[in-house]
C-alpha cells in the first residue's frame, strides 16, 4: 500500500494541465504556446501512468497509451514548429496576436 | 304562356349583349334595337298581366346551387303584384328608350347608353320575377349596378364619378341589411322561397323577435334602394346621370324596388307590428323631410328627385300602415307621373341647356307639348282631383288614418300640401312669367321625345281609374294573392276633401308667391331656414365629417399600424438577427487564442452546468 | 510521512513550480528551461509509478528532443528574446475564470478518488512487457504511428525547407 | 503472441486500408525519385487509382460479417464500412479537385500533397474502423497532423501559413482535452477496448464515480467538437477554411468532419449504449448539452454566415451550420440516428464537394474569393451556374435534392423523439440560411458580371457532374441510398462485441 | 386503378422546360410562343382530368401509388416501417383547383408577353412553378405536398427577383424568408404526424387520427398535442394565406413582381394556404378546429376588415389589390371557420373565384402598366376615355371583386357569410361591414383610374389589340359563368365537402 494516493497524482496532473492551458491561451510567443500544449499532453500522461498503477484494472496498457501520446505529441510539436517557421519566414513574427489577417 | 315568361327579362339582356358587342357598328340603330327588344318585353308583360287576371300564380324553378343538404333554386314567379310591376317596368323602360333616341342623339357613346339601359331593364325585370329572396337580392344588386353605370355615364365629369360611387355605396349599405336579413331568415326558415317563408310565418315557426329583426333588416335594404331617410342622399346626387335615366331608374322603377320589396315581403311585415311601425315612421318622416328640402332646391331635377324621395316615403307610409293596395297603387301612378315629369324636365333641359330653374321661365309658349304635359304631371302628383295621383294619395291617407296613427296621418297631409306647393313653384318658375336666362332658340323637342311623354301624360291622367273608391280593380286584382290579407278600409268622406283642400292650397300658395308675388319668397322671409333647406339639412356634410372622414382616419390608423407596427416587428426580428450576426463576426477577430479561450470557457461552463444539474457540486 | 511521499512532494513542487515559473518568466529561453525541469520531475514521478521505461522515454523525448527543437525554433526565428503578454483584461478573466472553474469541478471529483489497488507486478520486466504488448496487441496503432511519424517528418521538411529562388517569387 | 497467432487473423478485412497505405508509400517513393521539375500530375492519378481500388475492396466487403483483429484494435463492421465508403468517395473527388488546382499555382507540383491526403484519409478510416481508444486516438492524430500540413502547404502564402498555425494551436488544445478525457475513461475502467469499457461501466466502483465519467465524456465530446467545428468550438474553422487551399478546405469540411462524426458515434454509442441500451442515464444526462451545442452551432453558423463576403468563409460557416444539423440526431438517441446521419453525410458530401468544386473553379479563374466573383456566372458558365444552384438548393434543404431528404431524416429522428425545440431551432436557422445561400444565387443569376466564358477542366467537371447527379438522384429517389444502407449494413453490428 | 394521368398532368410542363432548354435564348417571339404552348399541355391534361372525374364518386380518383422512400428502421414502434409512397390522386376539390391552376397558368403565360428580357430562363422557371402548383394539388401525401410546395418557392423567388420592378430583390427575399419559415413549420407538423402515425397518406392519416383513444392506446395523440399541431399548421399556412399579421411579405410581392407572376401568385399560390387549412386543419383535426373555430372566424373578420380599411387609403392600385387579397382571404377563413356545408363551400368557391378575379385584375394592371408605366391611381384618372375596353374590364374586375351578384365573387361571399351567420351571427354581422368597405375601396380605386378627367399624359394611349385582352375576356367569362351558374363548381365540390364533414363528425 503506497502512501502516495492516486488522487494526489491526478491533482498534480490537473494542475499541470491547467498551467499548460493557461500558457497556451495567453502566451504571446508562438513557441511557448506550442510548448504549453506539450505540457498539457504531459499532464495526460501522468494521469495515464497513475491510472496504470492505481486504477481500477491496473496494467501496462496505460503506459503504452502514454507512449503513443508522447510520440504523437512529439510529431505534433515538430509539425507545429515547421509551420511556425514557414510563417515566420513570410511574416517575420512569432507573436500569436499578430496573426490575424483573416478575421470576421 | 309559361315558357314565354322567362323571355321577358332575356330580351333586354339580349339588347345589352348585342349593343355591347356590335354597338359600334350599329350606331344610330342601337336605339331601335334597344327599344324594339324592350317593346317585346312590354308586349309579353301585358300578356302576362292579362293572364294573371283571374289566373293562378305561376312559379317555375331550377336548381341553382347546392351545398350540404340544401339546394337553392332560381326561376320565376308571377303573381298579380309581379305582373303589374312587369308592365310598369317594361312600359317605362320602353318609353324612356324611345325618348332617349331623341334626347341622347348627339352623344358619341350612344350605343353604350342603350346597352346600359338594356342591362338595367333586364335586372329590374329579373328582380320583379324573382321567386325567392336570394334571386331578388342578386337582381337587386344588378339593378344597382345598372343605376351606377348610368349615373356615371358622363364618366369624365367629376360629379358624375362621385355621384355614381355614392349611389353604389349608399345603396350597398342598405343591401347589407337585406343581405343579413335574408340570411337570418334563411336559417330560420330553411329556404329563401317567398312562399315557404310566408308559410313558415303563417305557421308561427318563427318567433316574433326574429320576424321583427329580419323584417327590419330587409326594410333597411328598401331604405337604401328607395332613398329613404337616412340613406336618401344618393338619390338627388344621382341626377348627374342623363335625364332619361333619372326618369326610368330614379323615379319610376329602381327606387320603387324598395317599395316593391316591402310589398313582396308583406306577409312577413304583417306578422310584426314593430316592423310595420318602423316602415310607417321612416316613410312618413321621409315624406315630409324630403318635401321640405324640395321647397328650396334650384335644380329642376333635384326638385323632382326630392319629390321622388318624398313620394317613396309616402308609399312606405302606406305599406307601414297596412295599406298594401295603397302603396302599390301609388307606386303605379307615381311611375307614370314622375316619369312624365322627368321626361318633361329632360325636354326642358334639352331645350334650354340648363337645369337651374331660376334661369328658366316663360317656356309655356315656346314648348307647346312639354308644358301642358308637365302641368298634367304636376297636377297628378299634387293630387288634383280626378288625376291619378289624387286617387292613390287618397288611398294612402285613408289607409294611414284607418291604421290609427294619426300623427303620421297629419304628417302625410302636410306633406301633400308641401308637394303641391313645390311642384307648382317649379311649374310657375319654369313655364310662366318671363324668360330669365339666355334662351335664344328654344325649340320644342322632337316627336321621339314628345311621344313617350304623351303616353305617360295620358296614363297620368287616367291611371287613377284602376282603383277608385267606386271601382277597385287593382285591389281585387292584388287580392288574388292568397298570402296576403288585404284590409279594406272604409274611406271616410272627409279625407278626400282634406286632401283636395291641401293640394289646392299648395297650388294657390305657389301661385301667390311665384306668379302674383303677393307673398314674399321663402328665401327672403326666413333666410336661415331656407339656407338649411337649400343645404339639405347638412346631412351630406354630416356624413362626410362622420362616416367618410371617420373611415378614412380609421384606414390611415390601420395603415400606419401595418406600416410601422407590423412591419416594424418584422424589422425588429431581422434587426436582431443582423445584430447577432454582426456581434458574431466581430468576435471572430483573428486571434487564435481567443478562439480557444472561447471554446475552453464554453467547455468549463458546460461542465459546471452538468455538475450543477447533476447535483454533483455538493 | 514516508520517504516516498516526500520524494513525491519534491517532484510535484518542482513540476508545478517550474510550470508557474514558465508562465511568469519573460525571456523565452528561460521559459523553455523552466519547462525542462517540469518534464524532468515528471520523469521522476514515472519512476515512482513503476514506469521506468516511460521515464526514460520522457527524458529522451521531452527534456531532450522536444526541448531542443523548441530551442532551435527559437533560434531559427530570431525574434526578440523577450515576450510579454499583451492580452486584454476581459480575455484574461475569461481564461482564468474558465480554468479555475474547470479546476474546481475536476478537483472535487478526483480529490478522494481511490481504488485501493495497485499493480504490483508492474515493476517486473516493465520494458519487456511494454515491448511485448506493443508488438502484439497494439501492433496496428503502432504501425499507424509509424505512418504518422513519417507524415510528421515529411511535413516538417516540406514546410520548414527553404524554397528555391524560383518558388520564392510565387507569393501572392 | 507468436507470429502464427498474428497471421491467423483475417488481415484481408483491412484491404481498403492496405491499399491506401501502399498507395501512400508508393506515392512518396515515386515523388522522391522523380526529377524535380516534372509535373506531379500522374501522382494524383495514381492516388486516385489507389482510392478506387480501396473503394472496390470496400464495396466487395459489403455484407461481410463482423470481424476483429487483435482485440478490436482493428474492427470491421457495417458501421465502419458504411462510413469508410463515404470517406473514400469524398477523397476520390477531392483528388480530382486537387488535379485541377495544380495548374493554378506552383506549390502543387509537389507530390507531398497527394500522399498527405492519403494518410489523412487513412487516419479517417482508422477512426471509423477501430474499437480501441489507442487506435482511435492515433487515427485521429494521423488525420489531424496530415491536415495541419495540408492546410499550410502553400507555405509562401500568408493565409495558408496562418491557417495552418491556427489549426495546429486549436487542434493541439483539442487533442489535449480529448486525451484528458480519455485518460479518465481509461483510468476509471482500466480498459481501452470500447466494449470492455462499456461492460465496466456497470461496475459499482465506476458507478460511484459516474460524475467523473460524465466529465470525461464531456471532455472527449468537446475535443471532438473541434473536429466537427461545433459551436463554441468552431471558431478556428472559418479562418482555416479560408486560408487553406480549396481542395484542402473541401477535405476538412467533408472528410475530416465526417470522421469526427464517425468517431463520436462509435465512441459514445458503443461505450454508453452497448451494455445499457437506450436509457443510459449518463447519456440522458448529457442529452441537453449536446442539444445545446447543436442549437448553438446551427444558430452561430447560419447567423454569422449572413455577413460574410468571402465565399470560402461563407461556406465555412455553412459547414459549421451543417455540423449543427448532423448533431441533432445524436440528441435523439434512437436507432434511426445511423441511417439519418449516414444519409445526411452522404448528401452533405455530394453537395458540399460540388459547391467547393464550383468555388474552386470560380475563385481560381476570377482570382478573387469575394462572393461577387460569382456575379453573372450564368452568362459565363451557364451549366456550372446551374449546378451550383442545385448544390445551393440542396444545402438550403429544399426539395428534390439530397439535402432535403437528409434534413427530412434528421427531422424524423428529432421529432420522433420529441425534441421539438431543437427541431424548431433547426427550422428557424435553416430559414436564415436561405438568405445567404440565395445571396450567392442572386450573384449568379441577377448580377451582371464582366468577363468571358469560362469552362472547367475535366477533373472539376467530373466532380461537379457526379455531385449534381448524386444530389438530384438521391433527392428524387432516395431509396437508392437508403435501401443500399438498409440491405448492405446491419448497424446492430456496432453493438456486437467480437468474441 | 393504375393511371398515370395525374403524373402526366403534374410533370407535363417538363416537356416545355426541356424544349426551351435546347433553344437559343435570343429568339424572343419563338420563346414566348413555346412558353405559351407549353402551358397548353397541362391545361389539356387538366381538362381531361376534370372531364374524366366522376362527381358522384366520393373516393379519391386517378390514384397513383408507388413505394418511394423507405426509412425502414428496425426496433422501433410501428415495426419501424416508415415507408413513404409516391401518392397522387384527386377529389372533387383538387380537380377543380388543378383546372384553375392550369387555366391561370396559361393566361399568365399569355400575360408574359410583357417580359422584357431573359425569356428562356423566365419560361423555364415559370413552367417549374407550374409543376409545383399542380403537384401540390395532386398530392395525396404530406411529403409530396410539401415537396411540391417548396418547389414553388425557388422559381417564384427568381421570377420575382429577376423580372420584377425596382424593389424586386427585397420582395423576393421577403417572400423567401416568410414562406420558408411557413413551410418549415409545416414540415415540422408533417413529420410529427408521420412519426406519430407512421403514414403520410391523407386518408390514412385522417382515419388514424379519428380513431378513439381506446383503440390506439399509447399511440393516441393527446388532445393538447393536437391543438398544438393544429395551431402550428394554421401559423404555417397562415403565412401563405396570408393571415394578418403575417401578410407583409405578400404586399411586397404583389407590388414588385411582374404582373404575370402576381397573377399566378395571387391566383394560385395564396390558395394553397386555404387548401391546406381545409385539407389538413379540418381534415385531420376537425374536433380541435371546431373548438377554435370562433378564433379563426375572428381572424377572418379581422383580415377582411383590416385589408379593406388599408386598401382604402392606398395610392398604388397594386397595393389596393394586395390588401384586397388580404381582405378576400378573410372570407376564406370565415367560410372554413363556420364548418358547415355552406361556409366550407363558400370558402372553396372563394378560393376559385378569387383566383380568377385577382388574375384578371393583375392582368389588367400589367396591361395598363405596360402602356402607362404606372399603376398609381392618381396618374391614371380618366383612362376610360382613351382605353374604354380596358377600363370596362377593370370595372368588371372591380365589380367582381366587390362581390357583385352574377359574378363568382358573390356566390362565395354569400355562402361564406351564410355559413358563418348560422354559427356566429354577431361576428358575421360585424363581418358584413367588409362588404360595404370592399365596395368603398374598390370603387374609389377603379373609378379613380377610369373615371374623371383624362390626364394629359394618357391622351396618346391606344386601346390594346384584341389578342391582348383575350385573357381578360376568358377570365371574365369564367367569372360570370361561375357567378351565373355556380352548379358547375358546386356539383363537383359538394360531395367532397360533404364527405369530409360527414366523416369527421362536423355538422353538415
mmCIF file with all atom_site columns, N, CA, C and O in Angstrom, chain B residues 64 66-68 137 141 145 155-156 161 172 180 183 187 554-555 559 562 570, chain E residues 178 247 306 309 312 314 323 345 402 404-405 418 422 435 452 484 486 494 498:
data_model
loop_
_atom_site.group_PDB
_atom_site.id
_atom_site.type_symbol
_atom_site.label_atom_id
_atom_site.label_alt_id
_atom_site.label_comp_id
_atom_site.label_asym_id
_atom_site.label_entity_id
_atom_site.label_seq_id
_atom_site.pdbx_PDB_ins_code
_atom_site.Cartn_x
_atom_site.Cartn_y
_atom_site.Cartn_z
_atom_site.occupancy
_atom_site.B_iso_or_equiv
_atom_site.pdbx_formal_charge
_atom_site.auth_seq_id
_atom_site.auth_comp_id
_atom_site.auth_asym_id
_atom_site.auth_atom_id
_atom_site.pdbx_PDB_model_num
ATOM 1   N N  . UNK B 1 64  ? -80.117 25.751 -58.584 1.00 0.00 ? 64  UNK B N  1
ATOM 2   C CA . UNK B 1 64  ? -79.093 26.713 -58.971 1.00 0.00 ? 64  UNK B CA 1
ATOM 3   C C  . UNK B 1 64  ? -77.764 26.423 -58.267 1.00 0.00 ? 64  UNK B C  1
ATOM 4   O O  . UNK B 1 64  ? -76.699 26.492 -58.832 1.00 0.00 ? 64  UNK B O  1
ATOM 5   N N  . UNK B 1 66  ? -76.064 23.965 -54.891 1.00 0.00 ? 66  UNK B N  1
ATOM 6   C CA . UNK B 1 66  ? -76.277 23.054 -53.771 1.00 0.00 ? 66  UNK B CA 1
ATOM 7   C C  . UNK B 1 66  ? -75.109 23.144 -52.819 1.00 0.00 ? 66  UNK B C  1
ATOM 8   O O  . UNK B 1 66  ? -73.968 23.320 -53.226 1.00 0.00 ? 66  UNK B O  1
ATOM 9   N N  . UNK B 1 67  ? -75.414 23.037 -51.551 1.00 0.00 ? 67  UNK B N  1
ATOM 10  C CA . UNK B 1 67  ? -74.342 22.909 -50.555 1.00 0.00 ? 67  UNK B CA 1
ATOM 11  C C  . UNK B 1 67  ? -74.921 22.119 -49.417 1.00 0.00 ? 67  UNK B C  1
ATOM 12  O O  . UNK B 1 67  ? -76.114 22.224 -49.116 1.00 0.00 ? 67  UNK B O  1
ATOM 13  N N  . UNK B 1 68  ? -74.063 21.329 -48.806 1.00 0.00 ? 68  UNK B N  1
ATOM 14  C CA . UNK B 1 68  ? -74.577 20.480 -47.743 1.00 0.00 ? 68  UNK B CA 1
ATOM 15  C C  . UNK B 1 68  ? -75.769 19.699 -48.262 1.00 0.00 ? 68  UNK B C  1
ATOM 16  O O  . UNK B 1 68  ? -75.713 19.092 -49.315 1.00 0.00 ? 68  UNK B O  1
ATOM 17  N N  . UNK B 1 137 ? -82.226 39.348 -54.382 1.00 0.00 ? 137 UNK B N  1
ATOM 18  C CA . UNK B 1 137 ? -81.030 40.077 -53.967 1.00 0.00 ? 137 UNK B CA 1
ATOM 19  C C  . UNK B 1 137 ? -80.053 40.202 -55.125 1.00 0.00 ? 137 UNK B C  1
ATOM 20  O O  . UNK B 1 137 ? -79.453 41.246 -55.342 1.00 0.00 ? 137 UNK B O  1
ATOM 21  N N  . UNK B 1 141 ? -78.978 43.820 -56.650 1.00 0.00 ? 141 UNK B N  1
ATOM 22  C CA . UNK B 1 141 ? -77.639 44.399 -56.797 1.00 0.00 ? 141 UNK B CA 1
ATOM 23  C C  . UNK B 1 141 ? -77.355 44.748 -58.249 1.00 0.00 ? 141 UNK B C  1
ATOM 24  O O  . UNK B 1 141 ? -76.724 45.760 -58.551 1.00 0.00 ? 141 UNK B O  1
ATOM 25  N N  . UNK B 1 145 ? -76.168 48.127 -60.042 1.00 0.00 ? 145 UNK B N  1
ATOM 26  C CA . UNK B 1 145 ? -75.061 48.328 -60.972 1.00 0.00 ? 145 UNK B CA 1
ATOM 27  C C  . UNK B 1 145 ? -75.528 49.090 -62.203 1.00 0.00 ? 145 UNK B C  1
ATOM 28  O O  . UNK B 1 145 ? -74.851 50.008 -62.684 1.00 0.00 ? 145 UNK B O  1
ATOM 29  N N  . UNK B 1 155 ? -68.731 59.866 -67.514 1.00 0.00 ? 155 UNK B N  1
ATOM 30  C CA . UNK B 1 155 ? -67.676 59.465 -66.563 1.00 0.00 ? 155 UNK B CA 1
ATOM 31  C C  . UNK B 1 155 ? -66.587 60.519 -66.416 1.00 0.00 ? 155 UNK B C  1
ATOM 32  O O  . UNK B 1 155 ? -65.886 60.574 -65.447 1.00 0.00 ? 155 UNK B O  1
ATOM 33  N N  . UNK B 1 156 ? -66.461 61.364 -67.431 1.00 0.00 ? 156 UNK B N  1
ATOM 34  C CA . UNK B 1 156 ? -65.380 62.351 -67.351 1.00 0.00 ? 156 UNK B CA 1
ATOM 35  C C  . UNK B 1 156 ? -65.723 63.504 -66.416 1.00 0.00 ? 156 UNK B C  1
ATOM 36  O O  . UNK B 1 156 ? -64.892 64.315 -66.105 1.00 0.00 ? 156 UNK B O  1
ATOM 37  N N  . UNK B 1 161 ? -68.742 61.017 -61.351 1.00 0.00 ? 161 UNK B N  1
ATOM 38  C CA . UNK B 1 161 ? -67.988 59.949 -60.710 1.00 0.00 ? 161 UNK B CA 1
ATOM 39  C C  . UNK B 1 161 ? -68.387 59.816 -59.254 1.00 0.00 ? 161 UNK B C  1
ATOM 40  O O  . UNK B 1 161 ? -68.676 58.712 -58.773 1.00 0.00 ? 161 UNK B O  1
ATOM 41  N N  . UNK B 1 172 ? -75.525 50.095 -51.196 1.00 0.00 ? 172 UNK B N  1
ATOM 42  C CA . UNK B 1 172 ? -74.939 48.859 -50.714 1.00 0.00 ? 172 UNK B CA 1
ATOM 43  C C  . UNK B 1 172 ? -75.058 48.749 -49.200 1.00 0.00 ? 172 UNK B C  1
ATOM 44  O O  . UNK B 1 172 ? -75.204 47.646 -48.663 1.00 0.00 ? 172 UNK B O  1
ATOM 45  N N  . UNK B 1 180 ? -78.137 40.522 -44.654 1.00 0.00 ? 180 UNK B N  1
ATOM 46  C CA . UNK B 1 180 ? -78.174 39.891 -43.336 1.00 0.00 ? 180 UNK B CA 1
ATOM 47  C C  . UNK B 1 180 ? -79.582 39.381 -43.045 1.00 0.00 ? 180 UNK B C  1
ATOM 48  O O  . UNK B 1 180 ? -79.768 38.243 -42.592 1.00 0.00 ? 180 UNK B O  1
ATOM 49  N N  . UNK B 1 183 ? -80.294 36.229 -44.886 1.00 0.00 ? 183 UNK B N  1
ATOM 50  C CA . UNK B 1 183 ? -79.586 35.046 -44.389 1.00 0.00 ? 183 UNK B CA 1
ATOM 51  C C  . UNK B 1 183 ? -80.183 34.582 -43.064 1.00 0.00 ? 183 UNK B C  1
ATOM 52  O O  . UNK B 1 183 ? -80.412 33.390 -42.846 1.00 0.00 ? 183 UNK B O  1
ATOM 53  N N  . UNK B 1 187 ? -81.894 30.915 -42.163 1.00 0.00 ? 187 UNK B N  1
ATOM 54  C CA . UNK B 1 187 ? -81.602 29.947 -41.108 1.00 0.00 ? 187 UNK B CA 1
ATOM 55  C C  . UNK B 1 187 ? -82.822 29.705 -40.222 1.00 0.00 ? 187 UNK B C  1
ATOM 56  O O  . UNK B 1 187 ? -82.879 28.715 -39.515 1.00 0.00 ? 187 UNK B O  1
ATOM 57  N N  . UNK B 1 554 ? -59.706 55.995 -39.801 1.00 0.00 ? 554 UNK B N  1
ATOM 58  C CA . UNK B 1 554 ? -59.504 54.632 -39.323 1.00 0.00 ? 554 UNK B CA 1
ATOM 59  C C  . UNK B 1 554 ? -58.574 53.878 -40.274 1.00 0.00 ? 554 UNK B C  1
ATOM 60  O O  . UNK B 1 554 ? -57.684 53.139 -39.854 1.00 0.00 ? 554 UNK B O  1
ATOM 61  N N  . UNK B 1 555 ? -58.789 54.108 -41.553 1.00 0.00 ? 555 UNK B N  1
ATOM 62  C CA . UNK B 1 555 ? -57.957 53.439 -42.544 1.00 0.00 ? 555 UNK B CA 1
ATOM 63  C C  . UNK B 1 555 ? -56.506 53.840 -42.378 1.00 0.00 ? 555 UNK B C  1
ATOM 64  O O  . UNK B 1 555 ? -55.612 53.001 -42.393 1.00 0.00 ? 555 UNK B O  1
ATOM 65  N N  . UNK B 1 559 ? -53.440 51.605 -41.475 1.00 0.00 ? 559 UNK B N  1
ATOM 66  C CA . UNK B 1 559 ? -52.335 51.601 -42.425 1.00 0.00 ? 559 UNK B CA 1
ATOM 67  C C  . UNK B 1 559 ? -51.017 51.859 -41.703 1.00 0.00 ? 559 UNK B C  1
ATOM 68  O O  . UNK B 1 559 ? -50.005 51.196 -41.943 1.00 0.00 ? 559 UNK B O  1
ATOM 69  N N  . UNK B 1 562 ? -50.008 48.977 -39.804 1.00 0.00 ? 562 UNK B N  1
ATOM 70  C CA . UNK B 1 562 ? -49.431 47.989 -40.712 1.00 0.00 ? 562 UNK B CA 1
ATOM 71  C C  . UNK B 1 562 ? -48.000 48.354 -41.066 1.00 0.00 ? 562 UNK B C  1
ATOM 72  O O  . UNK B 1 562 ? -47.102 47.521 -41.052 1.00 0.00 ? 562 UNK B O  1
ATOM 73  N N  . UNK B 1 570 ? -41.342 42.932 -37.781 1.00 0.00 ? 570 UNK B N  1
ATOM 74  C CA . UNK B 1 570 ? -40.538 42.133 -38.706 1.00 0.00 ? 570 UNK B CA 1
ATOM 75  C C  . UNK B 1 570 ? -39.138 42.707 -38.776 1.00 0.00 ? 570 UNK B C  1
ATOM 76  O O  . UNK B 1 570 ? -38.130 41.999 -38.692 1.00 0.00 ? 570 UNK B O  1
ATOM 77  N N  . UNK E 2 178 ? -40.320 34.521 -45.445 1.00 0.00 ? 178 UNK E N  1
ATOM 78  C CA . UNK E 2 178 ? -41.628 34.249 -44.855 1.00 0.00 ? 178 UNK E CA 1
ATOM 79  C C  . UNK E 2 178 ? -42.123 32.863 -45.232 1.00 0.00 ? 178 UNK E C  1
ATOM 80  O O  . UNK E 2 178 ? -42.542 32.078 -44.392 1.00 0.00 ? 178 UNK E O  1
ATOM 81  N N  . UNK E 2 247 ? -48.821 39.048 -43.144 1.00 0.00 ? 247 UNK E N  1
ATOM 82  C CA . UNK E 2 247 ? -49.111 39.318 -44.545 1.00 0.00 ? 247 UNK E CA 1
ATOM 83  C C  . UNK E 2 247 ? -48.136 40.244 -45.237 1.00 0.00 ? 247 UNK E C  1
ATOM 84  O O  . UNK E 2 247 ? -48.233 40.435 -46.442 1.00 0.00 ? 247 UNK E O  1
ATOM 85  N N  . UNK E 2 306 ? -59.436 44.557 -41.880 1.00 0.00 ? 306 UNK E N  1
ATOM 86  C CA . UNK E 2 306 ? -58.107 45.168 -41.876 1.00 0.00 ? 306 UNK E CA 1
ATOM 87  C C  . UNK E 2 306 ? -57.647 45.456 -43.300 1.00 0.00 ? 306 UNK E C  1
ATOM 88  O O  . UNK E 2 306 ? -57.248 46.566 -43.640 1.00 0.00 ? 306 UNK E O  1
ATOM 89  N N  . UNK E 2 309 ? -59.843 48.204 -44.888 1.00 0.00 ? 309 UNK E N  1
ATOM 90  C CA . UNK E 2 309 ? -59.556 49.554 -44.413 1.00 0.00 ? 309 UNK E CA 1
ATOM 91  C C  . UNK E 2 309 ? -58.290 50.092 -45.052 1.00 0.00 ? 309 UNK E C  1
ATOM 92  O O  . UNK E 2 309 ? -58.249 51.216 -45.549 1.00 0.00 ? 309 UNK E O  1
ATOM 93  N N  . UNK E 2 312 ? -58.268 51.096 -48.609 1.00 0.00 ? 312 UNK E N  1
ATOM 94  C CA . UNK E 2 312 ? -58.992 52.317 -48.875 1.00 0.00 ? 312 UNK E CA 1
ATOM 95  C C  . UNK E 2 312 ? -58.067 53.524 -49.057 1.00 0.00 ? 312 UNK E C  1
ATOM 96  O O  . UNK E 2 312 ? -58.397 54.459 -49.778 1.00 0.00 ? 312 UNK E O  1
ATOM 97  N N  . UNK E 2 314 ? -54.767 53.409 -50.087 1.00 0.00 ? 314 UNK E N  1
ATOM 98  C CA . UNK E 2 314 ? -53.569 53.187 -50.892 1.00 0.00 ? 314 UNK E CA 1
ATOM 99  C C  . UNK E 2 314 ? -53.605 54.036 -52.163 1.00 0.00 ? 314 UNK E C  1
ATOM 100 O O  . UNK E 2 314 ? -54.661 54.258 -52.745 1.00 0.00 ? 314 UNK E O  1
ATOM 101 N N  . UNK E 2 323 ? -53.874 44.491 -50.666 1.00 0.00 ? 323 UNK E N  1
ATOM 102 C CA . UNK E 2 323 ? -54.654 44.487 -49.429 1.00 0.00 ? 323 UNK E CA 1
ATOM 103 C C  . UNK E 2 323 ? -56.022 43.861 -49.662 1.00 0.00 ? 323 UNK E C  1
ATOM 104 O O  . UNK E 2 323 ? -56.617 43.275 -48.771 1.00 0.00 ? 323 UNK E O  1
ATOM 105 N N  . UNK E 2 345 ? -68.188 25.406 -48.492 1.00 0.00 ? 345 UNK E N  1
ATOM 106 C CA . UNK E 2 345 ? -68.282 25.525 -49.933 1.00 0.00 ? 345 UNK E CA 1
ATOM 107 C C  . UNK E 2 345 ? -68.021 26.967 -50.352 1.00 0.00 ? 345 UNK E C  1
ATOM 108 O O  . UNK E 2 345 ? -67.391 27.226 -51.377 1.00 0.00 ? 345 UNK E O  1
ATOM 109 N N  . UNK E 2 402 ? -65.819 43.110 -55.709 1.00 0.00 ? 402 UNK E N  1
ATOM 110 C CA . UNK E 2 402 ? -66.629 43.563 -54.577 1.00 0.00 ? 402 UNK E CA 1
ATOM 111 C C  . UNK E 2 402 ? -67.866 42.689 -54.386 1.00 0.00 ? 402 UNK E C  1
ATOM 112 O O  . UNK E 2 402 ? -68.758 43.016 -53.610 1.00 0.00 ? 402 UNK E O  1
ATOM 113 N N  . UNK E 2 404 ? -70.211 41.389 -56.673 1.00 0.00 ? 404 UNK E N  1
ATOM 114 C CA . UNK E 2 404 ? -71.459 41.691 -57.360 1.00 0.00 ? 404 UNK E CA 1
ATOM 115 C C  . UNK E 2 404 ? -72.147 40.392 -57.773 1.00 0.00 ? 404 UNK E C  1
ATOM 116 O O  . UNK E 2 404 ? -71.518 39.509 -58.347 1.00 0.00 ? 404 UNK E O  1
ATOM 117 N N  . UNK E 2 405 ? -73.405 40.276 -57.492 1.00 0.00 ? 405 UNK E N  1
ATOM 118 C CA . UNK E 2 405 ? -74.106 39.068 -57.917 1.00 0.00 ? 405 UNK E CA 1
ATOM 119 C C  . UNK E 2 405 ? -74.014 38.900 -59.425 1.00 0.00 ? 405 UNK E C  1
ATOM 120 O O  . UNK E 2 405 ? -73.930 39.873 -60.166 1.00 0.00 ? 405 UNK E O  1
ATOM 121 N N  . UNK E 2 418 ? -73.301 33.054 -45.297 1.00 0.00 ? 418 UNK E N  1
ATOM 122 C CA . UNK E 2 418 ? -74.439 32.208 -44.958 1.00 0.00 ? 418 UNK E CA 1
ATOM 123 C C  . UNK E 2 418 ? -74.017 31.192 -43.908 1.00 0.00 ? 418 UNK E C  1
ATOM 124 O O  . UNK E 2 418 ? -74.706 30.967 -42.913 1.00 0.00 ? 418 UNK E O  1
ATOM 125 N N  . UNK E 2 422 ? -74.921 31.213 -39.494 1.00 0.00 ? 422 UNK E N  1
ATOM 126 C CA . UNK E 2 422 ? -75.567 30.144 -38.751 1.00 0.00 ? 422 UNK E CA 1
ATOM 127 C C  . UNK E 2 422 ? -74.850 29.902 -37.426 1.00 0.00 ? 422 UNK E C  1
ATOM 128 O O  . UNK E 2 422 ? -75.490 29.672 -36.411 1.00 0.00 ? 422 UNK E O  1
ATOM 129 N N  . UNK E 2 435 ? -68.302 43.988 -46.540 1.00 0.00 ? 435 UNK E N  1
ATOM 130 C CA . UNK E 2 435 ? -68.940 44.049 -47.850 1.00 0.00 ? 435 UNK E CA 1
ATOM 131 C C  . UNK E 2 435 ? -69.058 45.504 -48.298 1.00 0.00 ? 435 UNK E C  1
ATOM 132 O O  . UNK E 2 435 ? -68.803 45.842 -49.458 1.00 0.00 ? 435 UNK E O  1
ATOM 133 N N  . UNK E 2 452 ? -63.422 60.333 -64.404 1.00 0.00 ? 452 UNK E N  1
ATOM 134 C CA . UNK E 2 452 ? -62.832 61.644 -64.187 1.00 0.00 ? 452 UNK E CA 1
ATOM 135 C C  . UNK E 2 452 ? -62.202 62.189 -65.446 1.00 0.00 ? 452 UNK E C  1
ATOM 136 O O  . UNK E 2 452 ? -62.265 61.573 -66.516 1.00 0.00 ? 452 UNK E O  1
ATOM 137 N N  . UNK E 2 484 ? -73.109 33.011 -62.548 1.00 0.00 ? 484 UNK E N  1
ATOM 138 C CA . UNK E 2 484 ? -74.471 32.802 -63.008 1.00 0.00 ? 484 UNK E CA 1
ATOM 139 C C  . UNK E 2 484 ? -74.918 31.375 -62.750 1.00 0.00 ? 484 UNK E C  1
ATOM 140 O O  . UNK E 2 484 ? -76.047 31.132 -62.352 1.00 0.00 ? 484 UNK E O  1
ATOM 141 N N  . UNK E 2 486 ? -73.437 28.629 -60.640 1.00 0.00 ? 486 UNK E N  1
ATOM 142 C CA . UNK E 2 486 ? -72.433 28.066 -59.724 1.00 0.00 ? 486 UNK E CA 1
ATOM 143 C C  . UNK E 2 486 ? -72.457 26.551 -59.658 1.00 0.00 ? 486 UNK E C  1
ATOM 144 O O  . UNK E 2 486 ? -71.517 25.944 -59.158 1.00 0.00 ? 486 UNK E O  1
ATOM 145 N N  . UNK E 2 494 ? -69.388 19.624 -53.925 1.00 0.00 ? 494 UNK E N  1
ATOM 146 C CA . UNK E 2 494 ? -70.292 19.388 -52.819 1.00 0.00 ? 494 UNK E CA 1
ATOM 147 C C  . UNK E 2 494 ? -70.092 18.038 -52.146 1.00 0.00 ? 494 UNK E C  1
ATOM 148 O O  . UNK E 2 494 ? -69.951 17.946 -50.927 1.00 0.00 ? 494 UNK E O  1
ATOM 149 N N  . UNK E 2 498 ? -69.053 17.373 -48.371 1.00 0.00 ? 498 UNK E N  1
ATOM 150 C CA . UNK E 2 498 ? -69.966 16.625 -47.502 1.00 0.00 ? 498 UNK E CA 1
ATOM 151 C C  . UNK E 2 498 ? -69.280 15.420 -46.895 1.00 0.00 ? 498 UNK E C  1
ATOM 152 O O  . UNK E 2 498 ? -69.431 15.136 -45.710 1.00 0.00 ? 498 UNK E O  1
#
